[in-house]
PDB file of C-alpha atoms in Angstrom:
ATOM      1  CA  MET A   1       2.605   5.542  27.879  1.00 91.00           C
ATOM      2  CA  LYS A   2       3.458   3.730  24.699  1.00 97.00           C
ATOM      3  CA  THR A   3       0.996   3.421  21.836  1.00 98.00           C
ATOM      4  CA  LYS A   4      -0.353  -0.109  21.466  1.00 98.00           C
ATOM      5  CA  PHE A   5      -0.411  -1.646  18.006  1.00 98.00           C
ATOM      6  CA  GLY A   6      -0.980  -4.984  16.358  1.00 98.00           C
ATOM      7  CA  ILE A   7      -0.083  -6.596  13.042  1.00 98.00           C
ATOM      8  CA  VAL A   8      -2.371  -8.508  10.686  1.00 98.00           C
ATOM      9  CA  GLY A   9      -0.301 -10.680   8.372  1.00 98.00           C
ATOM     10  CA  CYS A  10       2.862 -12.483   9.476  1.00 98.00           C
ATOM     11  CA  GLY A  11       4.488 -12.993   6.111  1.00 97.00           C
ATOM     12  CA  PHE A  12       7.593 -11.251   4.778  1.00 97.00           C
ATOM     13  CA  LEU A  13       6.264  -7.698   5.167  1.00 97.00           C
ATOM     14  CA  GLY A  14       4.569  -8.179   8.516  1.00 98.00           C
ATOM     15  CA  ASN A  15       7.739  -9.662   9.956  1.00 98.00           C
ATOM     16  CA  ILE A  16       9.719  -6.615   8.830  1.00 98.00           C
ATOM     17  CA  VAL A  17       7.459  -4.453  10.992  1.00 98.00           C
ATOM     18  CA  ALA A  18       7.586  -6.873  13.928  1.00 98.00           C
ATOM     19  CA  ASP A  19      11.385  -7.174  13.727  1.00 98.00           C
ATOM     20  CA  ALA A  20      11.749  -3.389  13.542  1.00 98.00           C
ATOM     21  CA  TRP A  21       9.780  -3.120  16.786  1.00 98.00           C
ATOM     22  CA  LYS A  22      11.881  -5.865  18.402  1.00 98.00           C
ATOM     23  CA  LYS A  23      15.063  -3.985  17.447  1.00 98.00           C
ATOM     24  CA  GLY A  24      13.849  -0.776  19.082  1.00 98.00           C
ATOM     25  CA  LEU A  25      13.091   1.149  15.925  1.00 98.00           C
ATOM     26  CA  LEU A  26       9.521   1.769  17.116  1.00 98.00           C
ATOM     27  CA  GLU A  27      10.359   2.865  20.641  1.00 97.00           C
ATOM     28  CA  ASP A  28       7.106   4.814  21.061  1.00 98.00           C
ATOM     29  CA  TYR A  29       5.006   1.684  20.502  1.00 98.00           C
ATOM     30  CA  GLU A  30       4.089  -1.550  22.242  1.00 98.00           C
ATOM     31  CA  LEU A  31       3.379  -4.499  19.949  1.00 98.00           C
ATOM     32  CA  VAL A  32       0.535  -6.235  21.772  1.00 98.00           C
ATOM     33  CA  GLY A  33      -0.248  -8.989  19.293  1.00 98.00           C
ATOM     34  CA  VAL A  34      -0.176 -10.423  15.797  1.00 98.00           C
ATOM     35  CA  THR A  35      -2.526 -12.548  13.737  1.00 98.00           C
ATOM     36  CA  SER A  36      -2.192 -14.199  10.354  1.00 98.00           C
ATOM     37  CA  ARG A  37      -3.919 -16.461   7.848  1.00 96.00           C
ATOM     38  CA  THR A  38      -2.607 -19.450   9.807  1.00 97.00           C
ATOM     39  CA  PHE A  39      -2.214 -19.494  13.568  1.00 98.00           C
ATOM     40  CA  ALA A  40       1.151 -21.212  13.163  1.00 98.00           C
ATOM     41  CA  SER A  41       2.508 -18.154  11.358  1.00 98.00           C
ATOM     42  CA  ALA A  42       1.195 -15.869  14.077  1.00 98.00           C
ATOM     43  CA  GLU A  43       2.757 -18.070  16.775  1.00 98.00           C
ATOM     44  CA  LYS A  44       6.119 -18.058  15.004  1.00 98.00           C
ATOM     45  CA  THR A  45       6.241 -14.272  14.754  1.00 98.00           C
ATOM     46  CA  ALA A  46       4.896 -13.749  18.266  1.00 98.00           C
ATOM     47  CA  SER A  47       7.505 -16.100  19.708  1.00 98.00           C
ATOM     48  CA  ALA A  48      10.316 -14.349  17.829  1.00 98.00           C
ATOM     49  CA  VAL A  49       9.479 -10.829  18.982  1.00 98.00           C
ATOM     50  CA  GLY A  50       7.689 -11.364  22.289  1.00 98.00           C
ATOM     51  CA  CYS A  51       4.000 -10.562  21.918  1.00 98.00           C
ATOM     52  CA  ALA A  52       0.663 -12.383  21.866  1.00 98.00           C
ATOM     53  CA  ALA A  53      -0.356 -14.694  19.029  1.00 98.00           C
ATOM     54  CA  CYS A  54      -4.004 -14.087  18.155  1.00 98.00           C
ATOM     55  CA  ALA A  55      -6.340 -16.499  16.416  1.00 98.00           C
ATOM     56  CA  ASP A  56      -8.084 -13.731  14.475  1.00 98.00           C
ATOM     57  CA  VAL A  57      -8.640  -9.986  14.215  1.00 98.00           C
ATOM     58  CA  ASP A  58     -11.294 -10.047  16.946  1.00 98.00           C
ATOM     59  CA  ALA A  59      -8.799 -11.566  19.369  1.00 98.00           C
ATOM     60  CA  LEU A  60      -6.283  -8.900  18.387  1.00 98.00           C
ATOM     61  CA  LEU A  61      -8.849  -6.147  18.959  1.00 98.00           C
ATOM     62  CA  ALA A  62      -9.494  -7.551  22.445  1.00 98.00           C
ATOM     63  CA  LEU A  63      -5.939  -6.457  23.316  1.00 98.00           C
ATOM     64  CA  GLU A  64      -7.065  -2.856  22.683  1.00 98.00           C
ATOM     65  CA  PRO A  65      -4.518  -1.665  20.103  1.00 98.00           C
ATOM     66  CA  GLU A  66      -4.743   1.926  18.898  1.00 98.00           C
ATOM     67  CA  TYR A  67      -3.327   0.986  15.496  1.00 98.00           C
ATOM     68  CA  ILE A  68      -3.391  -2.130  13.376  1.00 98.00           C
ATOM     69  CA  VAL A  69      -0.820  -2.567  10.637  1.00 98.00           C
ATOM     70  CA  GLU A  70      -2.228  -4.582   7.724  1.00 98.00           C
ATOM     71  CA  ALA A  71       0.396  -6.614   5.872  1.00 97.00           C
ATOM     72  CA  ALA A  72      -1.865  -9.404   4.679  1.00 96.00           C
ATOM     73  CA  SER A  73      -3.935  -9.057   1.509  1.00 94.00           C
ATOM     74  CA  VAL A  74      -6.599  -7.105  -0.331  1.00 93.00           C
ATOM     75  CA  GLU A  75      -9.140  -9.665   0.867  1.00 94.00           C
ATOM     76  CA  GLU A  76      -8.159  -9.123   4.498  1.00 96.00           C
ATOM     77  CA  VAL A  77      -8.560  -5.361   4.163  1.00 97.00           C
ATOM     78  CA  ARG A  78     -12.032  -5.845   2.721  1.00 97.00           C
ATOM     79  CA  ALA A  79     -12.974  -8.166   5.575  1.00 97.00           C
ATOM     80  CA  MET A  80     -11.629  -6.198   8.528  1.00 98.00           C
ATOM     81  CA  ALA A  81     -11.386  -2.490   7.673  1.00 98.00           C
ATOM     82  CA  VAL A  82     -14.946  -1.401   8.430  1.00 98.00           C
ATOM     83  CA  PRO A  83     -15.394  -3.238  11.772  1.00 98.00           C
ATOM     84  CA  VAL A  84     -11.903  -2.242  12.940  1.00 98.00           C
ATOM     85  CA  LEU A  85     -12.441   1.424  12.152  1.00 98.00           C
ATOM     86  CA  ARG A  86     -15.876   1.477  13.735  1.00 98.00           C
ATOM     87  CA  ARG A  87     -14.194   0.237  16.915  1.00 97.00           C
ATOM     88  CA  GLY A  88     -12.075   3.407  16.852  1.00 98.00           C
ATOM     89  CA  VAL A  89      -8.874   1.596  15.883  1.00 98.00           C
ATOM     90  CA  SER A  90      -6.811   3.259  13.164  1.00 98.00           C
ATOM     91  CA  LEU A  91      -5.389   1.279  10.242  1.00 98.00           C
ATOM     92  CA  VAL A  92      -2.044   1.361   8.473  1.00 98.00           C
ATOM     93  CA  VAL A  93      -2.747  -0.251   5.103  1.00 97.00           C
ATOM     94  CA  LEU A  94      -0.265  -1.814   2.699  1.00 96.00           C
ATOM     95  CA  SER A  95      -2.780  -3.618   0.458  1.00 94.00           C
ATOM     96  CA  ILE A  96      -4.120  -0.399  -1.042  1.00 94.00           C
ATOM     97  CA  GLY A  97      -5.546  -2.377  -3.959  1.00 92.00           C
ATOM     98  CA  ALA A  98      -8.574  -3.021  -1.752  1.00 93.00           C
ATOM     99  CA  PHE A  99      -9.661   0.530  -2.509  1.00 93.00           C
ATOM    100  CA  ALA A 100      -9.954  -0.165  -6.222  1.00 89.00           C
ATOM    101  CA  ASP A 101     -13.601  -0.641  -5.293  1.00 90.00           C
ATOM    102  CA  LEU A 102     -14.548   3.003  -4.846  1.00 90.00           C
ATOM    103  CA  ALA A 103     -17.834   2.123  -3.149  1.00 94.00           C
ATOM    104  CA  PHE A 104     -15.853   0.191  -0.539  1.00 96.00           C
ATOM    105  CA  TYR A 105     -13.421   3.101  -0.271  1.00 96.00           C
ATOM    106  CA  GLU A 106     -16.303   5.425   0.601  1.00 97.00           C
ATOM    107  CA  GLU A 107     -17.645   2.880   3.106  1.00 98.00           C
ATOM    108  CA  VAL A 108     -14.238   2.747   4.772  1.00 98.00           C
ATOM    109  CA  LYS A 109     -14.040   6.537   5.013  1.00 98.00           C
ATOM    110  CA  GLN A 110     -17.494   6.644   6.621  1.00 98.00           C
ATOM    111  CA  ALA A 111     -16.543   3.911   9.111  1.00 98.00           C
ATOM    112  CA  ALA A 112     -13.446   5.896  10.064  1.00 98.00           C
ATOM    113  CA  ARG A 113     -15.566   8.994  10.666  1.00 98.00           C
ATOM    114  CA  GLU A 114     -18.015   7.029  12.792  1.00 98.00           C
ATOM    115  CA  GLY A 115     -15.268   5.481  14.893  1.00 98.00           C
ATOM    116  CA  GLY A 116     -13.090   8.576  15.142  1.00 98.00           C
ATOM    117  CA  ALA A 117     -10.259   6.591  13.559  1.00 98.00           C
ATOM    118  CA  LYS A 118      -7.890   7.142  10.634  1.00 98.00           C
ATOM    119  CA  VAL A 119      -6.759   5.125   7.634  1.00 98.00           C
ATOM    120  CA  HIS A 120      -3.090   5.651   6.850  1.00 97.00           C
ATOM    121  CA  LEU A 121      -2.025   4.510   3.382  1.00 96.00           C
ATOM    122  CA  ALA A 122       1.599   3.410   3.539  1.00 94.00           C
ATOM    123  CA  SER A 123       3.730   4.398   0.569  1.00 92.00           C
ATOM    124  CA  GLY A 124       4.594   0.758  -0.070  1.00 90.00           C
ATOM    125  CA  ALA A 125       6.670   0.279  -3.211  1.00 87.00           C
ATOM    126  CA  ILE A 126       6.136   3.859  -4.395  1.00 90.00           C
ATOM    127  CA  GLY A 127       5.800   7.167  -2.522  1.00 89.00           C
ATOM    128  CA  GLY A 128       5.513  10.884  -2.977  1.00 92.00           C
ATOM    129  CA  PHE A 129       1.845  10.990  -1.992  1.00 93.00           C
ATOM    130  CA  ASP A 130       2.422  14.418  -0.445  1.00 93.00           C
ATOM    131  CA  VAL A 131       3.626  16.129  -3.604  1.00 95.00           C
ATOM    132  CA  LEU A 132       1.108  14.259  -5.780  1.00 96.00           C
ATOM    133  CA  GLN A 133      -1.758  15.455  -3.617  1.00 96.00           C
ATOM    134  CA  THR A 134      -0.345  18.981  -3.612  1.00 97.00           C
ATOM    135  CA  VAL A 135      -0.272  19.119  -7.411  1.00 97.00           C
ATOM    136  CA  THR A 136      -3.822  17.750  -7.578  1.00 97.00           C
ATOM    137  CA  LEU A 137      -5.034  20.314  -5.033  1.00 97.00           C
ATOM    138  CA  MET A 138      -3.469  23.102  -7.078  1.00 97.00           C
ATOM    139  CA  ALA A 139      -5.225  21.783 -10.186  1.00 97.00           C
ATOM    140  CA  GLU A 140      -8.599  21.684  -8.448  1.00 97.00           C
ATOM    141  CA  ALA A 141      -8.243  25.092  -6.778  1.00 98.00           C
ATOM    142  CA  GLN A 142      -7.021  26.844  -9.926  1.00 97.00           C
ATOM    143  CA  LYS A 143      -9.218  24.854 -12.331  1.00 97.00           C
ATOM    144  CA  LEU A 144      -6.207  23.570 -14.248  1.00 97.00           C
ATOM    145  CA  ASP A 145      -5.968  20.434 -16.358  1.00 97.00           C
ATOM    146  CA  GLU A 146      -3.879  17.728 -14.711  1.00 97.00           C
ATOM    147  CA  LYS A 147      -2.129  14.816 -16.344  1.00 96.00           C
ATOM    148  CA  ALA A 148      -1.189  11.978 -14.024  1.00 97.00           C
ATOM    149  CA  GLY A 149       0.031   8.451 -14.556  1.00 97.00           C
ATOM    150  CA  ILE A 150       2.346   5.654 -13.567  1.00 97.00           C
ATOM    151  CA  GLU A 151       4.784   3.763 -15.787  1.00 97.00           C
ATOM    152  CA  THR A 152       6.063   0.420 -14.511  1.00 95.00           C
ATOM    153  CA  HIS A 153       8.965  -1.718 -15.686  1.00 96.00           C
ATOM    154  CA  THR A 154       9.135  -5.261 -14.321  1.00 94.00           C
ATOM    155  CA  GLY A 155      10.407  -8.711 -15.235  1.00 94.00           C
ATOM    156  CA  ALA A 156       8.396 -10.948 -17.528  1.00 93.00           C
ATOM    157  CA  LYS A 157       7.618 -13.480 -14.796  1.00 91.00           C
ATOM    158  CA  GLY A 158       5.656 -10.804 -12.964  1.00 89.00           C
ATOM    159  CA  PHE A 159       2.963 -11.060 -15.621  1.00 93.00           C
ATOM    160  CA  ARG A 160       2.352 -14.798 -15.301  1.00 91.00           C
ATOM    161  CA  ASN A 161      -1.277 -15.705 -14.674  1.00 90.00           C
ATOM    162  CA  THR A 162      -2.521 -12.376 -16.044  1.00 93.00           C
ATOM    163  CA  PRO A 163      -4.462 -11.688 -19.264  1.00 94.00           C
ATOM    164  CA  VAL A 164      -1.392 -10.148 -20.938  1.00 95.00           C
ATOM    165  CA  TRP A 165       0.842 -13.185 -20.467  1.00 94.00           C
ATOM    166  CA  ALA A 166       2.530 -14.660 -23.528  1.00 94.00           C
ATOM    167  CA  ASP A 167       5.371 -17.174 -23.607  1.00 93.00           C
ATOM    168  CA  HIS A 168       7.455 -14.922 -25.847  1.00 93.00           C
ATOM    169  CA  LEU A 169       7.871 -12.460 -22.962  1.00 94.00           C
ATOM    170  CA  LEU A 170      10.440 -14.847 -21.470  1.00 91.00           C
ATOM    171  CA  THR A 171      12.586 -14.806 -24.596  1.00 91.00           C
ATOM    172  CA  ASP A 172      12.100 -11.218 -25.819  1.00 92.00           C
ATOM    173  CA  THR A 173      15.348  -9.286 -26.110  1.00 91.00           C
ATOM    174  CA  GLU A 174      13.730  -5.854 -25.882  1.00 93.00           C
ATOM    175  CA  LYS A 175      11.176  -4.473 -23.468  1.00 95.00           C
ATOM    176  CA  THR A 176       7.569  -5.124 -24.439  1.00 96.00           C
ATOM    177  CA  THR A 177       4.704  -2.823 -23.536  1.00 97.00           C
ATOM    178  CA  VAL A 178       2.022  -5.173 -22.231  1.00 97.00           C
ATOM    179  CA  PHE A 179      -0.572  -2.689 -21.017  1.00 97.00           C
ATOM    180  CA  THR A 180      -1.629   0.907 -21.653  1.00 97.00           C
ATOM    181  CA  GLY A 181      -4.851   2.300 -20.247  1.00 96.00           C
ATOM    182  CA  SER A 182      -6.500   3.938 -17.264  1.00 95.00           C
ATOM    183  CA  ALA A 183      -6.025   2.864 -13.665  1.00 93.00           C
ATOM    184  CA  LYS A 184      -9.606   1.594 -13.729  1.00 91.00           C
ATOM    185  CA  GLU A 185      -8.781  -0.632 -16.702  1.00 94.00           C
ATOM    186  CA  ALA A 186      -5.556  -1.776 -15.018  1.00 92.00           C
ATOM    187  CA  ILE A 187      -7.533  -2.740 -11.919  1.00 89.00           C
ATOM    188  CA  ALA A 188      -9.832  -4.901 -14.040  1.00 88.00           C
ATOM    189  CA  THR A 189      -6.914  -6.488 -15.911  1.00 92.00           C
ATOM    190  CA  PHE A 190      -4.510  -7.067 -13.011  1.00 88.00           C
ATOM    191  CA  PRO A 191      -6.631  -7.573  -9.866  1.00 80.00           C
ATOM    192  CA  ARG A 192      -3.574  -8.906  -7.989  1.00 76.00           C
ATOM    193  CA  ARG A 193      -1.091  -6.224  -9.094  1.00 79.00           C
ATOM    194  CA  VAL A 194      -2.979  -3.009  -8.519  1.00 84.00           C
ATOM    195  CA  ASN A 195      -1.639  -1.592  -5.236  1.00 90.00           C
ATOM    196  CA  VAL A 196       0.590   0.970  -6.947  1.00 92.00           C
ATOM    197  CA  ALA A 197      -1.961   1.883  -9.618  1.00 92.00           C
ATOM    198  CA  VAL A 198      -4.720   2.369  -7.052  1.00 93.00           C
ATOM    199  CA  ALA A 199      -2.479   4.404  -4.748  1.00 93.00           C
ATOM    200  CA  THR A 200      -1.416   6.644  -7.615  1.00 94.00           C
ATOM    201  CA  SER A 201      -4.959   7.206  -8.804  1.00 95.00           C
ATOM    202  CA  LEU A 202      -6.308   7.976  -5.320  1.00 94.00           C
ATOM    203  CA  ALA A 203      -3.536  10.514  -4.740  1.00 94.00           C
ATOM    204  CA  THR A 204      -4.084  12.236  -8.106  1.00 96.00           C
ATOM    205  CA  THR A 205      -6.818  12.302 -10.728  1.00 95.00           C
ATOM    206  CA  GLY A 206      -8.823   9.175  -9.877  1.00 93.00           C
ATOM    207  CA  PRO A 207      -9.040   5.707 -11.476  1.00 91.00           C
ATOM    208  CA  ASP A 208     -10.933   6.839 -14.574  1.00 92.00           C
ATOM    209  CA  VAL A 209      -8.325   9.419 -15.587  1.00 93.00           C
ATOM    210  CA  THR A 210      -4.977   8.305 -14.189  1.00 95.00           C
ATOM    211  CA  GLY A 211      -2.924   6.557 -16.864  1.00 96.00           C
ATOM    212  CA  VAL A 212      -1.097   3.257 -16.393  1.00 96.00           C
ATOM    213  CA  THR A 213       1.589   1.798 -18.652  1.00 97.00           C
ATOM    214  CA  MET A 214       3.317  -1.512 -17.934  1.00 96.00           C
ATOM    215  CA  HIS A 215       6.429  -2.909 -19.589  1.00 97.00           C
ATOM    216  CA  SER A 216       7.923  -6.386 -19.470  1.00 96.00           C
ATOM    217  CA  VAL A 217      11.729  -6.147 -19.470  1.00 94.00           C
ATOM    218  CA  PRO A 218      14.010  -9.152 -20.108  1.00 89.00           C
ATOM    219  CA  GLY A 219      16.129 -10.012 -17.092  1.00 89.00           C
ATOM    220  CA  TRP A 220      14.610  -7.304 -14.919  1.00 92.00           C
ATOM    221  CA  VAL A 221      14.590  -7.970 -11.181  1.00 92.00           C
ATOM    222  CA  GLY A 222      12.054  -6.114  -9.063  1.00 91.00           C
ATOM    223  CA  ASP A 223      10.032  -3.119 -10.175  1.00 93.00           C
ATOM    224  CA  ASP A 224      10.595   0.429 -11.358  1.00 96.00           C
ATOM    225  CA  HIS A 225       7.574   2.671 -10.809  1.00 95.00           C
ATOM    226  CA  CYS A 226       7.711   6.174 -12.265  1.00 97.00           C
ATOM    227  CA  ILE A 227       4.779   8.432 -11.334  1.00 97.00           C
ATOM    228  CA  THR A 228       4.149  11.792 -12.976  1.00 97.00           C
ATOM    229  CA  ALA A 229       1.651  14.499 -12.037  1.00 97.00           C
ATOM    230  CA  GLU A 230       1.712  17.628 -14.189  1.00 97.00           C
ATOM    231  CA  ILE A 231      -0.196  20.890 -14.396  1.00 98.00           C
ATOM    232  CA  GLU A 232       0.644  24.238 -15.944  1.00 97.00           C
ATOM    233  CA  GLY A 233       3.787  25.458 -14.202  1.00 97.00           C
ATOM    234  CA  VAL A 234       4.437  22.338 -12.089  1.00 98.00           C
ATOM    235  CA  LYS A 235       5.640  18.847 -12.906  1.00 97.00           C
ATOM    236  CA  ALA A 236       6.230  16.270 -10.160  1.00 97.00           C
ATOM    237  CA  VAL A 237       8.052  13.014 -10.899  1.00 97.00           C
ATOM    238  CA  VAL A 238       8.429  10.219  -8.343  1.00 96.00           C
ATOM    239  CA  ASP A 239      10.573   7.304  -9.501  1.00 96.00           C
ATOM    240  CA  ILE A 240      11.124   4.319  -7.214  1.00 95.00           C
ATOM    241  CA  CYS A 241      13.195   1.356  -8.361  1.00 95.00           C
ATOM    242  CA  SER A 242      13.490  -1.582  -5.995  1.00 93.00           C
ATOM    243  CA  SER A 243      14.686  -5.135  -6.444  1.00 93.00           C
ATOM    244  CA  THR A 244      12.884  -6.230  -3.275  1.00 92.00           C
ATOM    245  CA  SER A 245       9.406  -5.847  -1.817  1.00 91.00           C
ATOM    246  CA  ALA A 246      11.023  -5.142   1.558  1.00 95.00           C
ATOM    247  CA  ILE A 247      10.610  -1.421   0.892  1.00 95.00           C
ATOM    248  CA  ALA A 248       6.858  -1.875   1.412  1.00 95.00           C
ATOM    249  CA  GLY A 249       7.314  -3.285   4.901  1.00 97.00           C
ATOM    250  CA  TRP A 250       9.785  -0.577   5.825  1.00 97.00           C
ATOM    251  CA  SER A 251       7.362   2.074   4.584  1.00 96.00           C
ATOM    252  CA  ALA A 252       4.934   0.967   7.315  1.00 97.00           C
ATOM    253  CA  VAL A 253       7.708   1.281   9.900  1.00 98.00           C
ATOM    254  CA  ALA A 254       8.561   4.765   8.641  1.00 97.00           C
ATOM    255  CA  LEU A 255       4.887   5.749   8.747  1.00 97.00           C
ATOM    256  CA  LEU A 256       4.512   4.631  12.379  1.00 98.00           C
ATOM    257  CA  ARG A 257       7.647   6.542  13.338  1.00 98.00           C
ATOM    258  CA  ASN A 258       6.308   9.631  11.617  1.00 96.00           C
ATOM    259  CA  LEU A 259       2.992   9.387  13.457  1.00 97.00           C
ATOM    260  CA  ALA A 260       4.777   9.280  16.808  1.00 97.00           C
ATOM    261  CA  SER A 261       7.378  11.938  16.045  1.00 96.00           C
ATOM    262  CA  PRO A 262       7.129  15.556  17.260  1.00 96.00           C
ATOM    263  CA  VAL A 263       8.264  16.514  13.739  1.00 96.00           C
ATOM    264  CA  CYS A 264       6.264  14.941  10.890  1.00 91.00           C
ATOM    265  CA  PHE A 265       7.263  14.700   7.238  1.00 88.00           C
ATOM    266  CA  TYR A 266       4.435  14.786   4.707  1.00 82.00           C
TER     267      TYR A 266
END
């Protein structure tokens, strides 16, 4: 029996997951349905891969998936996570920024316990959650100080419509540091760009302690995220540079394959 799953969000990332299933890269799964912000988007994806188009998450849940892959938005996670988990359906989440609200994060964990479900945080545009958590566990168990943070380099246009935006960023000839602070402060400053900062902080020292530095780099395409977690005797560095957000969609595919595999990589 194949594991049933559905997709919420039929944009660029959601279609990567759907196409991967269509191409046989998720052979242990059956894609039962998709839903999106507009029904037209859901119909387009459903028609392309051969599954049901659902008007909303409730209609998708009626198809009895065991997993739902979220590739929509922070707002969608906030709206659907608790009821989905209480139904016993596990979530694969790409919009990790939803958990910047730690009260909501705790509510989600409780809903998962109540429903006997799991929340799987996809690595998205970064990764290395396994080693980051290992270093943090060592720090807690051995009562060691831990220093953790993420440094991001991205193109100037990525900072449009944020509090740090300045026209000179487009004409600067050298990189400009536009933000330095904690993950909590980054969440408040960049509510739409916090997935990587939130993921890093949850895997390490928490939003109040985890450091975040952001640079605007002339001509830069994509993002370079360098995460460091360090304690006495151990230093872990995870550096992911990508010119496309496609890596986030493929991380969900890799996660699903890992869940179904007899050999799991963590």
